[in-house]
GROMACS .gro file of C-alpha atoms in nm:
model
  233
    1MET     CA    1  -2.198  -1.348   0.534
    2LYS     CA    2  -1.826  -1.268   0.580
    3LYS     CA    3  -1.643  -1.004   0.349
    4LEU     CA    4  -1.404  -1.145   0.112
    5ILE     CA    5  -1.082  -0.932   0.031
    6GLY     CA    6  -0.859  -1.001  -0.242
    7ILE     CA    7  -0.475  -0.965  -0.172
    8ILE     CA    8  -0.217  -0.919  -0.434
    9PRO     CA    9   0.063  -1.188  -0.379
   10LEU     CA   10   0.424  -1.122  -0.305
   11TYR     CA   11   0.656  -1.297  -0.567
   12ASP     CA   12   0.985  -1.455  -0.528
   13GLU     CA   13   1.148  -1.488  -0.858
   14LYS     CA   14   1.471  -1.672  -0.736
   15LYS     CA   15   1.214  -1.942  -0.613
   16GLU     CA   16   0.955  -1.907  -0.850
   17SER     CA   17   0.695  -1.883  -0.592
   18TYR     CA   18   0.421  -1.690  -0.490
   19TRP     CA   19   0.395  -1.612  -0.089
   20MET     CA   20   0.213  -1.393   0.163
   21LEU     CA   21   0.335  -1.254   0.497
   22PRO     CA   22   0.075  -1.407   0.768
   23GLY     CA   23   0.005  -1.060   0.907
   24TYR     CA   24  -0.182  -0.920   0.574
   25MET     CA   25  -0.431  -1.234   0.652
   26LYS     CA   26  -0.436  -1.250   1.040
   27MET     CA   27  -0.526  -0.858   1.055
   28LEU     CA   28  -0.817  -0.894   0.810
   29GLU     CA   29  -0.955  -1.230   0.986
   30ALA     CA   30  -0.898  -1.036   1.318
   31GLU     CA   31  -1.193  -0.814   1.178
   32LYS     CA   32  -1.384  -1.102   1.074
   33ALA     CA   33  -1.315  -1.077   0.685
   34VAL     CA   34  -1.215  -1.356   0.448
   35PRO     CA   35  -0.878  -1.301   0.278
   36ILE     CA   36  -0.769  -1.469  -0.044
   37MET     CA   37  -0.430  -1.438  -0.198
   38LEU     CA   38  -0.485  -1.381  -0.584
   39PRO     CA   39  -0.263  -1.561  -0.842
   40LEU     CA   40   0.008  -1.326  -1.008
   41THR     CA   41  -0.173  -1.291  -1.375
   42THR     CA   42  -0.254  -1.060  -1.639
   43ASP     CA   43  -0.548  -1.269  -1.763
   44THR     CA   44  -0.837  -1.018  -1.763
   45GLU     CA   45  -1.065  -1.289  -1.747
   46GLU     CA   46  -0.947  -1.425  -1.409
   47LEU     CA   47  -0.899  -1.077  -1.290
   48ASP     CA   48  -1.254  -0.979  -1.370
   49TYR     CA   49  -1.394  -1.275  -1.191
   50PHE     CA   50  -1.224  -1.180  -0.866
   51LEU     CA   51  -1.322  -0.820  -0.906
   52LYS     CA   52  -1.683  -0.954  -0.927
   53ILE     CA   53  -1.646  -1.171  -0.612
   54CYS     CA   54  -1.421  -0.967  -0.391
   55GLY     CA   55  -1.543  -0.683  -0.183
   56GLY     CA   56  -1.235  -0.513  -0.136
   57PHE     CA   57  -0.851  -0.538  -0.262
   58LEU     CA   58  -0.538  -0.477  -0.042
   59LEU     CA   59  -0.221  -0.389  -0.243
   60THR     CA   60   0.067  -0.515  -0.059
   61GLY     CA   61   0.427  -0.431  -0.021
   62GLY     CA   62   0.700  -0.606  -0.215
   63HIS     CA   63   0.915  -0.522  -0.535
   64ASP     CA   64   1.000  -0.171  -0.635
   65VAL     CA   65   0.715   0.004  -0.867
   66SER     CA   66   0.879   0.017  -1.218
   67PRO     CA   67   0.987   0.369  -1.312
   68GLU     CA   68   0.800   0.269  -1.641
   69VAL     CA   69   0.475   0.313  -1.446
   70TYR     CA   70   0.559   0.695  -1.368
   71HIS     CA   71   0.732   0.749  -1.729
   72ALA     CA   72   1.089   0.788  -1.553
   73LYS     CA   73   1.417   0.645  -1.628
   74LYS     CA   74   1.546   0.367  -1.437
   75GLU     CA   75   1.820   0.459  -1.199
   76SER     CA   76   2.094   0.220  -1.090
   77TRP     CA   77   1.971   0.220  -0.726
   78CYS     CA   78   1.612   0.134  -0.823
   79GLY     CA   79   1.546  -0.211  -0.684
   80GLU     CA   80   1.426  -0.521  -0.843
   81CYS     CA   81   1.072  -0.467  -1.025
   82CYS     CA   82   0.821  -0.735  -1.141
   83GLU     CA   83   0.657  -0.626  -1.481
   84MET     CA   84   0.390  -0.874  -1.444
   85ARG     CA   85   0.273  -0.758  -1.080
   86ASP     CA   86   0.257  -0.390  -1.216
   87LYS     CA   87   0.028  -0.473  -1.495
   88MET     CA   88  -0.191  -0.692  -1.265
   89GLU     CA   89  -0.210  -0.420  -1.010
   90SER     CA   90  -0.290  -0.161  -1.321
   91TYR     CA   91  -0.596  -0.335  -1.400
   92ILE     CA   92  -0.717  -0.431  -1.055
   93LEU     CA   93  -0.686  -0.099  -0.904
   94GLN     CA   94  -0.817   0.097  -1.238
   95LYS     CA   95  -1.138  -0.139  -1.233
   96ALA     CA   96  -1.180  -0.142  -0.846
   97VAL     CA   97  -1.188   0.239  -0.860
   98GLU     CA   98  -1.421   0.254  -1.148
   99ILE     CA   99  -1.673   0.051  -0.961
  100ASP     CA  100  -1.602   0.186  -0.627
  101THR     CA  101  -1.458  -0.117  -0.464
  102PRO     CA  102  -1.253  -0.034  -0.151
  103VAL     CA  103  -0.872  -0.052  -0.179
  104LEU     CA  104  -0.605  -0.022   0.074
  105GLY     CA  105  -0.241  -0.004  -0.024
  106ILE     CA  106   0.041  -0.069   0.194
  107CYS     CA  107   0.395   0.051   0.124
  108ARG     CA  108   0.448  -0.042  -0.226
  109GLY     CA  109   0.090  -0.044  -0.250
  110VAL     CA  110   0.055   0.325  -0.165
  111GLN     CA  111   0.340   0.393  -0.375
  112PHE     CA  112   0.180   0.203  -0.688
  113MET     CA  113  -0.148   0.393  -0.639
  114ASN     CA  114   0.011   0.729  -0.673
  115ALA     CA  115   0.255   0.625  -0.963
  116PHE     CA  116  -0.043   0.463  -1.158
  117TYR     CA  117  -0.253   0.769  -1.153
  118GLY     CA  118   0.033   1.010  -1.255
  119GLY     CA  119   0.242   1.082  -0.947
  120THR     CA  120   0.627   0.992  -0.945
  121LEU     CA  121   0.852   0.835  -0.670
  122TYR     CA  122   1.188   0.850  -0.529
  123GLN     CA  123   1.356   0.549  -0.664
  124ASP     CA  124   1.587   0.532  -0.353
  125LEU     CA  125   1.548   0.764  -0.029
  126ASN     CA  126   1.929   0.727   0.048
  127GLN     CA  127   2.032   0.853  -0.286
  128GLU     CA  128   1.762   1.106  -0.375
  129TYR     CA  129   1.646   1.246  -0.013
  130GLU     CA  130   1.833   1.377   0.242
  131SER     CA  131   1.699   1.298   0.603
  132LYS     CA  132   1.792   1.203   0.941
  133ILE     CA  133   1.512   0.962   0.955
  134ASP     CA  134   1.583   0.598   0.881
  135HIS     CA  135   1.288   0.473   0.704
  136HIS     CA  136   1.434   0.106   0.671
  137MET     CA  137   1.414  -0.013   1.042
  138LYS     CA  138   1.548  -0.327   1.180
  139PRO     CA  139   1.347  -0.584   1.350
  140PRO     CA  140   1.089  -0.598   1.540
  141TYR     CA  141   0.883  -0.415   1.293
  142ASN     CA  142   0.587  -0.363   1.547
  143LYS     CA  143   0.766  -0.082   1.712
  144VAL     CA  144   0.746   0.295   1.636
  145ALA     CA  145   1.009   0.446   1.399
  146HIS     CA  146   0.882   0.791   1.377
  147GLN     CA  147   0.587   1.010   1.394
  148VAL     CA  148   0.330   1.119   1.150
  149THR     CA  149   0.128   1.410   1.139
  150ILE     CA  150  -0.234   1.376   1.020
  151GLU     CA  151  -0.423   1.627   0.828
  152LYS     CA  152  -0.742   1.740   1.004
  153GLU     CA  153  -1.081   1.678   0.792
  154THR     CA  154  -0.923   1.377   0.618
  155PRO     CA  155  -1.057   1.020   0.667
  156LEU     CA  156  -0.750   0.885   0.839
  157PHE     CA  157  -0.799   1.165   1.115
  158LYS     CA  158  -1.171   1.046   1.138
  159ILE     CA  159  -1.021   0.703   1.187
  160VAL     CA  160  -0.790   0.719   1.438
  161GLY     CA  161  -0.904   1.041   1.589
  162LYS     CA  162  -0.532   1.202   1.648
  163GLU     CA  163  -0.316   1.484   1.479
  164ARG     CA  164  -0.010   1.279   1.534
  165ILE     CA  165   0.048   0.903   1.548
  166GLY     CA  166   0.377   0.695   1.586
  167VAL     CA  167   0.433   0.450   1.290
  168ASN     CA  168   0.682   0.169   1.180
  169SER     CA  169   0.884   0.234   0.874
  170TYR     CA  170   1.035  -0.031   0.622
  171HIS     CA  171   1.075   0.115   0.258
  172HIS     CA  172   1.331   0.278   0.038
  173GLN     CA  173   1.101   0.414  -0.209
  174ALA     CA  174   0.840   0.698  -0.155
  175ILE     CA  175   0.614   0.939  -0.285
  176LYS     CA  176   0.799   1.223  -0.478
  177ASP     CA  177   0.513   1.415  -0.667
  178LEU     CA  178   0.174   1.379  -0.535
  179SER     CA  179  -0.097   1.244  -0.811
  180VAL     CA  180  -0.370   1.500  -0.868
  181LYS     CA  181  -0.624   1.223  -0.814
  182PHE     CA  182  -0.507   1.202  -0.454
  183GLU     CA  183  -0.499   1.427  -0.156
  184LYS     CA  184  -0.216   1.390   0.128
  185MET     CA  185  -0.328   1.269   0.465
  186ALA     CA  186  -0.019   1.244   0.680
  187MET     CA  187   0.335   1.340   0.644
  188SER     CA  188   0.667   1.226   0.818
  189GLU     CA  189   0.873   1.449   1.034
  190ASP     CA  190   1.124   1.488   0.728
  191GLY     CA  191   0.834   1.599   0.489
  192LEU     CA  192   0.758   1.279   0.322
  193VAL     CA  193   0.399   1.209   0.221
  194GLU     CA  194   0.296   0.891   0.432
  195SER     CA  195  -0.069   0.855   0.365
  196ILE     CA  196  -0.314   0.959   0.080
  197TYR     CA  197  -0.666   0.912  -0.006
  198MET     CA  198  -0.877   0.951  -0.334
  199PRO     CA  199  -1.154   1.185  -0.203
  200ASP     CA  200  -1.447   1.087  -0.444
  201LYS     CA  201  -1.431   0.734  -0.351
  202LYS     CA  202  -1.571   0.562  -0.068
  203PHE     CA  203  -1.226   0.393   0.052
  204VAL     CA  204  -0.931   0.423  -0.181
  205ILE     CA  205  -0.631   0.473   0.089
  206GLY     CA  206  -0.263   0.412   0.093
  207VAL     CA  207  -0.018   0.437   0.396
  208GLN     CA  208   0.351   0.394   0.372
  209TRP     CA  209   0.387   0.221   0.708
  210HIS     CA  210   0.318  -0.138   0.789
  211PRO     CA  211  -0.003  -0.232   0.989
  212GLU     CA  212   0.034  -0.604   0.898
  213PHE     CA  213   0.334  -0.606   1.169
  214SER     CA  214   0.202  -0.377   1.413
  215TYR     CA  215  -0.173  -0.442   1.455
  216THR     CA  216  -0.141  -0.680   1.730
  217VAL     CA  217  -0.005  -0.412   1.950
  218ASP     CA  218  -0.111  -0.087   1.804
  219GLU     CA  219  -0.449   0.050   1.833
  220ASP     CA  220  -0.414   0.294   1.533
  221SER     CA  221  -0.338   0.009   1.297
  222ARG     CA  222  -0.631  -0.180   1.419
  223LYS     CA  223  -0.849   0.122   1.354
  224LEU     CA  224  -0.752   0.139   1.006
  225ILE     CA  225  -0.787  -0.210   0.929
  226LYS     CA  226  -1.146  -0.198   1.070
  227ALA     CA  227  -1.212   0.102   0.898
  228PHE     CA  228  -1.104  -0.074   0.555
  229VAL     CA  229  -1.316  -0.396   0.629
  230GLN     CA  230  -1.640  -0.208   0.730
  231ALA     CA  231  -1.604  -0.001   0.396
  232VAL     CA  232  -1.590  -0.341   0.218
  233ILE     CA  233  -1.906  -0.441   0.026
   0.00000   0.00000   0.00000
């Protein structure tokens, strides 16, 4: 029986539409999982149903995480937020962690995981963090933008078997203060936290880069997605 994985939807406010980048689904399908895009809702009965039937959850990219999540003032350079998505992800993430359901966070996903559990974010790297690395790369998004160094004795090191890997990069927010619930797994060349995990859980991992763009050409991205699917119930 194939594994069912719930994916948090992307939301276009101008078009009033839910949508999905195909790479999120295709990379899971490539590992023989069945991805399902969830409705954007805060109805806890609906969310409890998906928490019951889904063996894992993928927190996708998208809107900026609202500074309200990490109790900060919203600066003018913070981008568009989605209150309903923040509330939905808060519920899904908390409940999934409580029952030890695997969760993978990508880009906004890793940022939200950190913020929800008490960490903070840079609301815009250009305004708040000096770096020579361009973290907002131009297409094609499946090429390497910069390197990250992976901490030994972490799940990510065990997954890829390397201390350094090249990653793509398309984000303007990033982890500032790391939540005490997480341990860092990878750092960028300019000192940003690029991957985290929750040490007392089966698989609660976040990455700042985008395997949904690179999995077709990058073995390390495929290894990460394979490990996620293998952890799914």
